[in-house]
JSON list of C-alpha atoms in Angstrom, two decimals:
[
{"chain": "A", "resi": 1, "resn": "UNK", "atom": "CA", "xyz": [0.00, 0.00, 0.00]},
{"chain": "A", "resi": 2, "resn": "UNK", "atom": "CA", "xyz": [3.02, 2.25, -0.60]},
{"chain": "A", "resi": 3, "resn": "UNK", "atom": "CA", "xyz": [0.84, 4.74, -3.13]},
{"chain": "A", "resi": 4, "resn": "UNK", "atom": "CA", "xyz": [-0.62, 7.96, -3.30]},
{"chain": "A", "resi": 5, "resn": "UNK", "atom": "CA", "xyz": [-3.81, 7.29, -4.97]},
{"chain": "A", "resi": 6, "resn": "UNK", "atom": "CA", "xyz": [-5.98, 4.09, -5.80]},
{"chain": "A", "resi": 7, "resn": "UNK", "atom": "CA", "xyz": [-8.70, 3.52, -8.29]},
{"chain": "A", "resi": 8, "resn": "UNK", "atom": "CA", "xyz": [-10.90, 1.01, -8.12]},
{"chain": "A", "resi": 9, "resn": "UNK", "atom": "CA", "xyz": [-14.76, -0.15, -8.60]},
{"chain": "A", "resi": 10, "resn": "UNK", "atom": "CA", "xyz": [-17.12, -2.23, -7.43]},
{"chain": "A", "resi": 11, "resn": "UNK", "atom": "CA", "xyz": [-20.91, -2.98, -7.67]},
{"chain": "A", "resi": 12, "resn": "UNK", "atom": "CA", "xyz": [-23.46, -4.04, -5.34]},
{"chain": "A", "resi": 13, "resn": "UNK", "atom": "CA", "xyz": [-23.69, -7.59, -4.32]},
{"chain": "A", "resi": 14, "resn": "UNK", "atom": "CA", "xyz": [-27.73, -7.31, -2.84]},
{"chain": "A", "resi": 15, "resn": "UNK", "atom": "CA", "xyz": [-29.93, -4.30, -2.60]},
{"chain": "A", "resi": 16, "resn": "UNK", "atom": "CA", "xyz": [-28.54, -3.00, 0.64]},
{"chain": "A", "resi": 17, "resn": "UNK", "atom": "CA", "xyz": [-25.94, -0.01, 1.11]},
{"chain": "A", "resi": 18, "resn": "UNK", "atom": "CA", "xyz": [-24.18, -2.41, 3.20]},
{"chain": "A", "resi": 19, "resn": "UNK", "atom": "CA", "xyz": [-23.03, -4.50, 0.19]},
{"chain": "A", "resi": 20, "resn": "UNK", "atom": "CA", "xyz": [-20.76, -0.58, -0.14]},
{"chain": "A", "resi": 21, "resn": "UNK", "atom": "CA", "xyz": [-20.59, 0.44, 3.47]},
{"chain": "A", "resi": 22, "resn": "UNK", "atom": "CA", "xyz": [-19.13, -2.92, 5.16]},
{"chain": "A", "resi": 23, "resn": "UNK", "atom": "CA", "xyz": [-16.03, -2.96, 2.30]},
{"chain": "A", "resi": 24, "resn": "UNK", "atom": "CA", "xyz": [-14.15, -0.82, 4.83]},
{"chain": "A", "resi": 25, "resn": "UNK", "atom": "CA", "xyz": [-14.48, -2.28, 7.86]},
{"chain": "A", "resi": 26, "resn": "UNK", "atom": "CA", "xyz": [-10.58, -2.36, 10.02]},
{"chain": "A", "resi": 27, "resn": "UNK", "atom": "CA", "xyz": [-9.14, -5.95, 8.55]},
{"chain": "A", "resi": 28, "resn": "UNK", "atom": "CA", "xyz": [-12.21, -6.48, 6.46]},
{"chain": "A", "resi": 29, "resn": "UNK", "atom": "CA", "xyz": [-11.79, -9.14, 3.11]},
{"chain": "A", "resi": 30, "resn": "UNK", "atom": "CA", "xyz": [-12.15, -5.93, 0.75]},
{"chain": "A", "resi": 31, "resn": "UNK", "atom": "CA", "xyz": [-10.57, -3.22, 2.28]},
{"chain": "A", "resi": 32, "resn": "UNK", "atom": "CA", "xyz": [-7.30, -3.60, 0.57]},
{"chain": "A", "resi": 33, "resn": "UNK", "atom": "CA", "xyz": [-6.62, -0.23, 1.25]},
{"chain": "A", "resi": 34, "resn": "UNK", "atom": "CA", "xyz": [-6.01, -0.71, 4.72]},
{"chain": "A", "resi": 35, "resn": "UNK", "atom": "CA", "xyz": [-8.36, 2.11, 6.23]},
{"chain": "A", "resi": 36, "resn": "UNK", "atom": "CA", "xyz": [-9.54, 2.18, 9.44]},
{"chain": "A", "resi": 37, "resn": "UNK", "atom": "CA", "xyz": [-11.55, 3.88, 11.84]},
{"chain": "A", "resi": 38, "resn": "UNK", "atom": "CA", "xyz": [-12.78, 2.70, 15.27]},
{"chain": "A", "resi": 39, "resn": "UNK", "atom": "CA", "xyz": [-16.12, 4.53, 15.21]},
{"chain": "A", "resi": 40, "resn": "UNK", "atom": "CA", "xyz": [-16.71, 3.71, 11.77]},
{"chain": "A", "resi": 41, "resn": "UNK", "atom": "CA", "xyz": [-16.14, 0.10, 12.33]},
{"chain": "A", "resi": 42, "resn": "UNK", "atom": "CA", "xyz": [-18.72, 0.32, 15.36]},
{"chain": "A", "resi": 43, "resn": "UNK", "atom": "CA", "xyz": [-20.98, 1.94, 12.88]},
{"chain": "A", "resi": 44, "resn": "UNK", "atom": "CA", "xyz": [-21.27, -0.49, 10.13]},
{"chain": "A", "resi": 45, "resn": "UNK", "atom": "CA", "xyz": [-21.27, -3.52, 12.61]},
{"chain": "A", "resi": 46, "resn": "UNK", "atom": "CA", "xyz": [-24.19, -1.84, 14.38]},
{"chain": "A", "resi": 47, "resn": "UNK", "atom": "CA", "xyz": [-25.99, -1.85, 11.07]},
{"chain": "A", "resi": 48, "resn": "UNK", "atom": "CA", "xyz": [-25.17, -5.53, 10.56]},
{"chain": "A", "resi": 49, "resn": "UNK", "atom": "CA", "xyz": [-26.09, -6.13, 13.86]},
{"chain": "A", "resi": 50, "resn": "UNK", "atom": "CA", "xyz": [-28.84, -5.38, 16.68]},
{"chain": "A", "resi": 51, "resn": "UNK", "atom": "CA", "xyz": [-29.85, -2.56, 13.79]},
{"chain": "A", "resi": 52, "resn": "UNK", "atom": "CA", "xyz": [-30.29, -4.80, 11.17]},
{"chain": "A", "resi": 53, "resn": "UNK", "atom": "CA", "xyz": [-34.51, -5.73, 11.79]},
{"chain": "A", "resi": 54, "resn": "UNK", "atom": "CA", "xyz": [-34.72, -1.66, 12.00]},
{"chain": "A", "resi": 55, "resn": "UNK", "atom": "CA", "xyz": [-34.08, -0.24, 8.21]},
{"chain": "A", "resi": 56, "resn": "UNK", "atom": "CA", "xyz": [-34.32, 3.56, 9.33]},
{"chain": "A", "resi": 57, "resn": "UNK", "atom": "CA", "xyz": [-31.64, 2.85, 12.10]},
{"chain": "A", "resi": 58, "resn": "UNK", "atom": "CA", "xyz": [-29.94, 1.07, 10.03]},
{"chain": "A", "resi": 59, "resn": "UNK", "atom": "CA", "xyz": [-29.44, 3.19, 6.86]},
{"chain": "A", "resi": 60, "resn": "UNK", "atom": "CA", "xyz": [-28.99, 6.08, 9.40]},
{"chain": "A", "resi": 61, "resn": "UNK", "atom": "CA", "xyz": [-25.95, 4.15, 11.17]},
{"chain": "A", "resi": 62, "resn": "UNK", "atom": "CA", "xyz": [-24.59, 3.79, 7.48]},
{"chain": "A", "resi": 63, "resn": "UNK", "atom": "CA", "xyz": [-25.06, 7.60, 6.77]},
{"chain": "A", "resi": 64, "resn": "UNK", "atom": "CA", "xyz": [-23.03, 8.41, 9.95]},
{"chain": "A", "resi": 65, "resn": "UNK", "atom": "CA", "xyz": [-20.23, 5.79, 8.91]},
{"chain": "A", "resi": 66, "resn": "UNK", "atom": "CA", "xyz": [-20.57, 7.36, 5.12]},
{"chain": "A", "resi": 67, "resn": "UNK", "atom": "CA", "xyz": [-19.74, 10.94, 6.68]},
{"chain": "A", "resi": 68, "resn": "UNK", "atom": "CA", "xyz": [-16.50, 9.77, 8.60]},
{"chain": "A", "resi": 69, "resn": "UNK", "atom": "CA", "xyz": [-15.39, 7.91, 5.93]},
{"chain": "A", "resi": 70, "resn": "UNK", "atom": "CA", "xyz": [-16.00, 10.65, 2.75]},
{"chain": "A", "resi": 71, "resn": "UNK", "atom": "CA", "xyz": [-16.20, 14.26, 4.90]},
{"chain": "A", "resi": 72, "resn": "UNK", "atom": "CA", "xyz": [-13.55, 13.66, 7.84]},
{"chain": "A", "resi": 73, "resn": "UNK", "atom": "CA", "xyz": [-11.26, 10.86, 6.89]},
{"chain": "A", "resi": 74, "resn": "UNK", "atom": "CA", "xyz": [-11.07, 11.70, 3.21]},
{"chain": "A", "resi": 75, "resn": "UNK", "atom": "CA", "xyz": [-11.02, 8.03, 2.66]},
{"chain": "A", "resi": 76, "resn": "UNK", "atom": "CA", "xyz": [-13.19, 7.62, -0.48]},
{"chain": "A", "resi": 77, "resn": "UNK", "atom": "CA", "xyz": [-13.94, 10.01, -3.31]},
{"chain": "A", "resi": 78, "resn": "UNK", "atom": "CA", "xyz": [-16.45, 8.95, -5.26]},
{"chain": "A", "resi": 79, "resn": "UNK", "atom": "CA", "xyz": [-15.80, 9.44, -9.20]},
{"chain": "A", "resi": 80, "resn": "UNK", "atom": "CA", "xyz": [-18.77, 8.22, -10.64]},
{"chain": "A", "resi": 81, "resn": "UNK", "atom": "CA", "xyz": [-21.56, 5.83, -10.40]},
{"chain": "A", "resi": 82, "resn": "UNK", "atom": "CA", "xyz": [-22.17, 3.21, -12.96]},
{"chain": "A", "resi": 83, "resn": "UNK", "atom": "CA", "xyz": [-25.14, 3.00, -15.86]},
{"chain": "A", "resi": 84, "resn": "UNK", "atom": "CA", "xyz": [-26.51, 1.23, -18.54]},
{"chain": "A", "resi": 85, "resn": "UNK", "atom": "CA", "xyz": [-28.61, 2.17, -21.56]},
{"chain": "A", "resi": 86, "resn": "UNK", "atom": "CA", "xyz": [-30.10, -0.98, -22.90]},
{"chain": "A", "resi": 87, "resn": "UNK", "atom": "CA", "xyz": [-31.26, -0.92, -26.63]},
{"chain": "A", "resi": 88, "resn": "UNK", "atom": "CA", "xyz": [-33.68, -3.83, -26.78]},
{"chain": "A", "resi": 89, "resn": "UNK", "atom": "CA", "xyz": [-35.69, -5.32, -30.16]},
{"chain": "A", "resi": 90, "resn": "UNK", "atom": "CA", "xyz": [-39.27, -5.51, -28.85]},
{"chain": "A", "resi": 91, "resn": "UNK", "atom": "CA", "xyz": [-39.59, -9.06, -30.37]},
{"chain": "A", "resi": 92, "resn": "UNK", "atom": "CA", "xyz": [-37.00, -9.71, -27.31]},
{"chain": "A", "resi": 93, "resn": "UNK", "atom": "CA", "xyz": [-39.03, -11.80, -24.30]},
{"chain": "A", "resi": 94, "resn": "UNK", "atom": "CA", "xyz": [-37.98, -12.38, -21.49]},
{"chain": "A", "resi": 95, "resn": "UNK", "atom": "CA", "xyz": [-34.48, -10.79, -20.32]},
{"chain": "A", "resi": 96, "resn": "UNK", "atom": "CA", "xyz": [-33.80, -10.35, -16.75]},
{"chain": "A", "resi": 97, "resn": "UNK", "atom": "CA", "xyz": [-32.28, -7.27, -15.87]},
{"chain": "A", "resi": 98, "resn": "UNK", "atom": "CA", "xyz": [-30.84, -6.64, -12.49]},
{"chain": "A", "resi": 99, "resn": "UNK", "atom": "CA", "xyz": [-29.69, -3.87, -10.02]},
{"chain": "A", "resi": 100, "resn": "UNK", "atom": "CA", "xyz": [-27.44, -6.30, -8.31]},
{"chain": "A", "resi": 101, "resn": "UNK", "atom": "CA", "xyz": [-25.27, -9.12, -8.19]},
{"chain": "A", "resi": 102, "resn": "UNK", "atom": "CA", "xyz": [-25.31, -10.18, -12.21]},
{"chain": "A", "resi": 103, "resn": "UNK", "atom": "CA", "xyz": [-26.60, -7.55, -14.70]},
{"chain": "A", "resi": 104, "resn": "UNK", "atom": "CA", "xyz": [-28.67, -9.64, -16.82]},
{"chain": "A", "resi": 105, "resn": "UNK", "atom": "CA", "xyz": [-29.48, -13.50, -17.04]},
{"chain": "A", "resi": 106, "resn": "UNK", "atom": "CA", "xyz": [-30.07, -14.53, -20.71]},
{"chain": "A", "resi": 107, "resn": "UNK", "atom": "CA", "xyz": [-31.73, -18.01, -19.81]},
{"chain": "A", "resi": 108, "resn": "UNK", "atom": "CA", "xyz": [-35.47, -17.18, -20.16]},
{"chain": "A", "resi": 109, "resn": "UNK", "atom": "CA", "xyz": [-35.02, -14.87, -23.28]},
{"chain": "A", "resi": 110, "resn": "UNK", "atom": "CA", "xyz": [-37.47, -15.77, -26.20]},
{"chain": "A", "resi": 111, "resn": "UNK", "atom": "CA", "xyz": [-37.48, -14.30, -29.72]},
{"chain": "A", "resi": 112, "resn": "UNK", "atom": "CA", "xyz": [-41.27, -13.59, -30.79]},
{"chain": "A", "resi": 113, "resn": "UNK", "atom": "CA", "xyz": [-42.85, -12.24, -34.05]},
{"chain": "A", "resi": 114, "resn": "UNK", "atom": "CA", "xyz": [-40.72, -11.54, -37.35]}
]
């Protein structure tokens, strides 16, 4: 980790902000960029945790942790966020289109009409 800057990407794994929020955790599998924060940490676990059944507690606990991490700690700057326009022949059936985890799944996809 002997750099000055790091780009990198990633996309949602399920439709929760903690599939974003719990990649920085101290020692955590993705945070290769070894950041760490105490009160962040206690944060995000909270949201995994006892806050988990309670979604306004939860995505506030994440909003707190997104503040330390972005507006005090200068840990993250967010370049851009990631899109797709999709062009598709209306004789196309049956494509699955997803906000997370895979983009699309082909395996139902039918070709009607001419």
């Amino acid at each position: 980790m002997d750099y000055d800057l790091q780009f990198a990407g990633w996309g949602p794994d399920y439709g929760n902000a903690l599939s974003f929020t719990d990649l920085w955790i101290t020692d955590g599998g993705s945070n290769r960029m070894g950041y760490s924060n105490p009160e962040y940490d206690k944060l995000i676990k909270a949201a995994q945790g006892e806050l988990a059944t309670d979604e306004k507690a939860q995505w506030e606990a994440q909003q707190d942790a997104e503040k330390i991490m972005l507006a005090e700690d200068y840990g993250l700057a967010p370049v851009y966020q990631r899109a797709a326009n999709i062009l598709l022949n209306p004789n196309v059936k049956g494509l699955a289109i997803y906000n997370y985890g895979p983009d699309y799944s082909f395996q139902w996809i039918t070709i009607e009409g001419e």
